[in-house]
């Protein structure tokens, strides 16, 4: 599908482009989903505090800047850069199982990590990340 979108560039002096160049339009996630996730963050930065995502290198010796996210706040990351509307992956469910404080929730999350159970759950429920956090507080 092709949409014709007209943008005003009157306020942007010096805006130049060439025929054939592309413009990406990315909508933000729903504010209610973002807010619901932010309300469940424990021991994290303030929602509007700038941060930079870092991960351990392969050897686990030192932290390196992760290139998937630009420096931004947690609120901006959840709103504009992270997919919080599709069902979490099995890998993320495994991480959540490791953090679970209730044995029944940990076992259910581990069960959902099995391919057959995961696919059934994913296609039947299609939960957002917030819905998973609500199901497994």
C-alpha positions as YAML, in Angstrom:
chain: A
units: angstrom
residues:
- id: 1
  name: UNK
  ca: [0.00, 0.00, 0.00]
- id: 2
  name: UNK
  ca: [1.23, 3.47, -0.82]
- id: 3
  name: UNK
  ca: [0.09, 6.55, 1.08]
- id: 4
  name: UNK
  ca: [0.58, 10.12, -0.09]
- id: 5
  name: UNK
  ca: [1.66, 12.19, 2.88]
- id: 6
  name: UNK
  ca: [2.34, 15.89, 2.47]
- id: 7
  name: UNK
  ca: [4.70, 17.51, 4.97]
- id: 8
  name: UNK
  ca: [5.21, 21.22, 5.37]
- id: 9
  name: UNK
  ca: [8.84, 22.26, 5.35]
- id: 10
  name: UNK
  ca: [8.24, 25.99, 5.78]
- id: 11
  name: UNK
  ca: [9.73, 26.02, 9.30]
- id: 12
  name: UNK
  ca: [12.75, 23.93, 8.28]
- id: 13
  name: UNK
  ca: [15.10, 26.21, 6.43]
- id: 14
  name: UNK
  ca: [17.64, 24.43, 4.34]
- id: 15
  name: UNK
  ca: [15.72, 21.16, 4.15]
- id: 16
  name: UNK
  ca: [16.86, 19.46, 0.98]
- id: 17
  name: UNK
  ca: [16.21, 16.11, -0.57]
- id: 18
  name: UNK
  ca: [16.63, 14.38, -3.90]
- id: 19
  name: UNK
  ca: [14.06, 12.46, -5.95]
- id: 20
  name: UNK
  ca: [13.92, 8.84, -4.85]
- id: 21
  name: UNK
  ca: [14.95, 9.51, -1.25]
- id: 22
  name: UNK
  ca: [12.75, 7.97, 1.41]
- id: 23
  name: UNK
  ca: [11.22, 9.17, 4.62]
- id: 24
  name: UNK
  ca: [10.29, 6.75, 7.37]
- id: 25
  name: UNK
  ca: [7.30, 7.46, 9.58]
- id: 26
  name: UNK
  ca: [7.27, 5.50, 12.83]
- id: 27
  name: UNK
  ca: [4.33, 5.89, 15.19]
- id: 28
  name: UNK
  ca: [4.95, 5.75, 18.92]
- id: 29
  name: UNK
  ca: [3.59, 3.07, 21.23]
- id: 30
  name: UNK
  ca: [0.39, 3.81, 23.12]
- id: 31
  name: UNK
  ca: [1.03, 6.05, 26.17]
- id: 32
  name: UNK
  ca: [-1.07, 3.75, 28.41]
- id: 33
  name: UNK
  ca: [1.17, 0.75, 27.54]
- id: 34
  name: UNK
  ca: [4.33, 2.76, 28.17]
- id: 35
  name: UNK
  ca: [3.01, 4.14, 31.47]
- id: 36
  name: UNK
  ca: [1.91, 0.67, 32.61]
- id: 37
  name: UNK
  ca: [5.40, -0.71, 32.02]
- id: 38
  name: UNK
  ca: [7.10, 2.28, 33.68]
- id: 39
  name: UNK
  ca: [4.94, 1.77, 36.78]
- id: 40
  name: UNK
  ca: [6.37, -1.74, 37.12]
- id: 41
  name: UNK
  ca: [10.04, -0.79, 36.82]
- id: 42
  name: UNK
  ca: [11.87, -1.34, 40.11]
- id: 43
  name: UNK
  ca: [15.34, 0.07, 40.81]
- id: 44
  name: UNK
  ca: [15.55, 1.66, 37.37]
- id: 45
  name: UNK
  ca: [16.39, 5.18, 36.26]
- id: 46
  name: UNK
  ca: [13.73, 7.89, 36.45]
- id: 47
  name: UNK
  ca: [11.49, 7.62, 33.35]
- id: 48
  name: UNK
  ca: [12.80, 10.88, 31.85]
- id: 49
  name: UNK
  ca: [16.45, 10.52, 32.90]
- id: 50
  name: UNK
  ca: [18.79, 10.21, 29.90]
- id: 51
  name: UNK
  ca: [20.55, 6.85, 29.74]
- id: 52
  name: UNK
  ca: [22.70, 4.78, 27.42]
- id: 53
  name: UNK
  ca: [22.20, 1.04, 27.00]
- id: 54
  name: UNK
  ca: [25.34, -1.01, 27.60]
- id: 55
  name: UNK
  ca: [25.89, -4.76, 27.45]
- id: 56
  name: UNK
  ca: [28.70, -7.02, 28.58]
- id: 57
  name: UNK
  ca: [31.13, -7.98, 25.86]
- id: 58
  name: UNK
  ca: [31.34, -11.63, 24.80]
- id: 59
  name: UNK
  ca: [34.02, -12.38, 27.38]
- id: 60
  name: UNK
  ca: [31.96, -10.75, 30.13]
- id: 61
  name: UNK
  ca: [34.93, -8.57, 31.06]
- id: 62
  name: UNK
  ca: [33.70, -5.06, 30.30]
- id: 63
  name: UNK
  ca: [30.66, -3.04, 29.27]
- id: 64
  name: UNK
  ca: [30.22, -1.82, 25.69]
- id: 65
  name: UNK
  ca: [27.77, 0.67, 24.23]
- id: 66
  name: UNK
  ca: [24.81, -1.13, 22.63]
- id: 67
  name: UNK
  ca: [24.11, 0.26, 19.16]
- id: 68
  name: UNK
  ca: [20.46, -0.80, 18.99]
- id: 69
  name: UNK
  ca: [19.26, 2.20, 21.01]
- id: 70
  name: UNK
  ca: [20.47, 5.79, 20.87]
- id: 71
  name: UNK
  ca: [21.02, 7.61, 24.16]
- id: 72
  name: UNK
  ca: [17.50, 8.40, 25.40]
- id: 73
  name: UNK
  ca: [15.26, 8.14, 28.44]
- id: 74
  name: UNK
  ca: [13.51, 4.91, 29.39]
- id: 75
  name: UNK
  ca: [10.22, 6.60, 28.52]
- id: 76
  name: UNK
  ca: [11.50, 7.49, 25.04]
- id: 77
  name: UNK
  ca: [12.90, 3.99, 24.51]
- id: 78
  name: UNK
  ca: [9.55, 2.38, 25.38]
- id: 79
  name: UNK
  ca: [7.60, 4.91, 23.32]
- id: 80
  name: UNK
  ca: [9.66, 5.11, 20.14]
- id: 81
  name: UNK
  ca: [12.32, 2.41, 19.92]
- id: 82
  name: UNK
  ca: [11.16, -0.83, 21.56]
- id: 83
  name: UNK
  ca: [8.43, -3.17, 20.36]
- id: 84
  name: UNK
  ca: [6.19, -3.61, 23.38]
- id: 85
  name: UNK
  ca: [3.07, -4.66, 21.46]
- id: 86
  name: UNK
  ca: [4.04, -8.07, 20.11]
- id: 87
  name: UNK
  ca: [4.34, -11.14, 22.35]
- id: 88
  name: UNK
  ca: [7.69, -11.35, 24.16]
- id: 89
  name: UNK
  ca: [10.17, -13.88, 22.80]
- id: 90
  name: UNK
  ca: [10.98, -17.17, 24.49]
- id: 91
  name: UNK
  ca: [14.36, -15.70, 25.42]
- id: 92
  name: UNK
  ca: [12.71, -12.80, 27.27]
- id: 93
  name: UNK
  ca: [10.29, -15.18, 29.00]
- id: 94
  name: UNK
  ca: [13.33, -17.19, 30.18]
- id: 95
  name: UNK
  ca: [14.82, -14.02, 31.68]
- id: 96
  name: UNK
  ca: [11.51, -13.21, 33.39]
- id: 97
  name: UNK
  ca: [11.40, -16.76, 34.79]
- id: 98
  name: UNK
  ca: [14.82, -16.18, 36.37]
- id: 99
  name: UNK
  ca: [13.47, -13.04, 38.05]
- id: 100
  name: UNK
  ca: [10.17, -14.56, 39.21]
- id: 101
  name: UNK
  ca: [9.72, -14.55, 42.99]
- id: 102
  name: UNK
  ca: [6.77, -16.96, 43.06]
- id: 103
  name: UNK
  ca: [7.47, -20.59, 42.24]
- id: 104
  name: UNK
  ca: [4.19, -21.10, 40.35]
- id: 105
  name: UNK
  ca: [4.90, -18.11, 38.09]
- id: 106
  name: UNK
  ca: [8.47, -19.27, 37.49]
- id: 107
  name: UNK
  ca: [7.25, -22.74, 36.47]
- id: 108
  name: UNK
  ca: [4.55, -21.30, 34.18]
- id: 109
  name: UNK
  ca: [7.09, -19.03, 32.48]
- id: 110
  name: UNK
  ca: [9.50, -21.94, 32.03]
- id: 111
  name: UNK
  ca: [6.67, -23.98, 30.51]
- id: 112
  name: UNK
  ca: [5.97, -21.14, 28.09]
- id: 113
  name: UNK
  ca: [9.60, -21.32, 26.96]
- id: 114
  name: UNK
  ca: [8.91, -24.71, 25.38]
- id: 115
  name: UNK
  ca: [8.27, -24.28, 21.62]
- id: 116
  name: UNK
  ca: [4.86, -26.01, 21.52]
- id: 117
  name: UNK
  ca: [3.51, -24.21, 24.59]
- id: 118
  name: UNK
  ca: [4.99, -20.90, 23.49]
- id: 119
  name: UNK
  ca: [3.41, -21.01, 20.04]
- id: 120
  name: UNK
  ca: [0.03, -22.01, 21.44]
- id: 121
  name: UNK
  ca: [0.17, -19.21, 24.04]
- id: 122
  name: UNK
  ca: [1.46, -16.63, 21.57]
- id: 123
  name: UNK
  ca: [-1.15, -17.27, 18.89]
- id: 124
  name: UNK
  ca: [-4.04, -17.72, 21.32]
- id: 125
  name: UNK
  ca: [-3.36, -14.70, 23.54]
- id: 126
  name: UNK
  ca: [-1.01, -12.44, 21.52]
- id: 127
  name: UNK
  ca: [-0.08, -10.56, 24.72]
- id: 128
  name: UNK
  ca: [1.73, -7.25, 24.89]
- id: 129
  name: UNK
  ca: [4.73, -6.90, 27.18]
- id: 130
  name: UNK
  ca: [2.52, -5.08, 29.70]
- id: 131
  name: UNK
  ca: [-0.01, -7.94, 29.71]
- id: 132
  name: UNK
  ca: [2.80, -10.39, 30.46]
- id: 133
  name: UNK
  ca: [3.98, -8.19, 33.35]
- id: 134
  name: UNK
  ca: [0.40, -8.08, 34.65]
- id: 135
  name: UNK
  ca: [0.04, -11.87, 34.37]
- id: 136
  name: UNK
  ca: [3.39, -12.49, 36.08]
- id: 137
  name: UNK
  ca: [3.85, -9.62, 38.56]
...
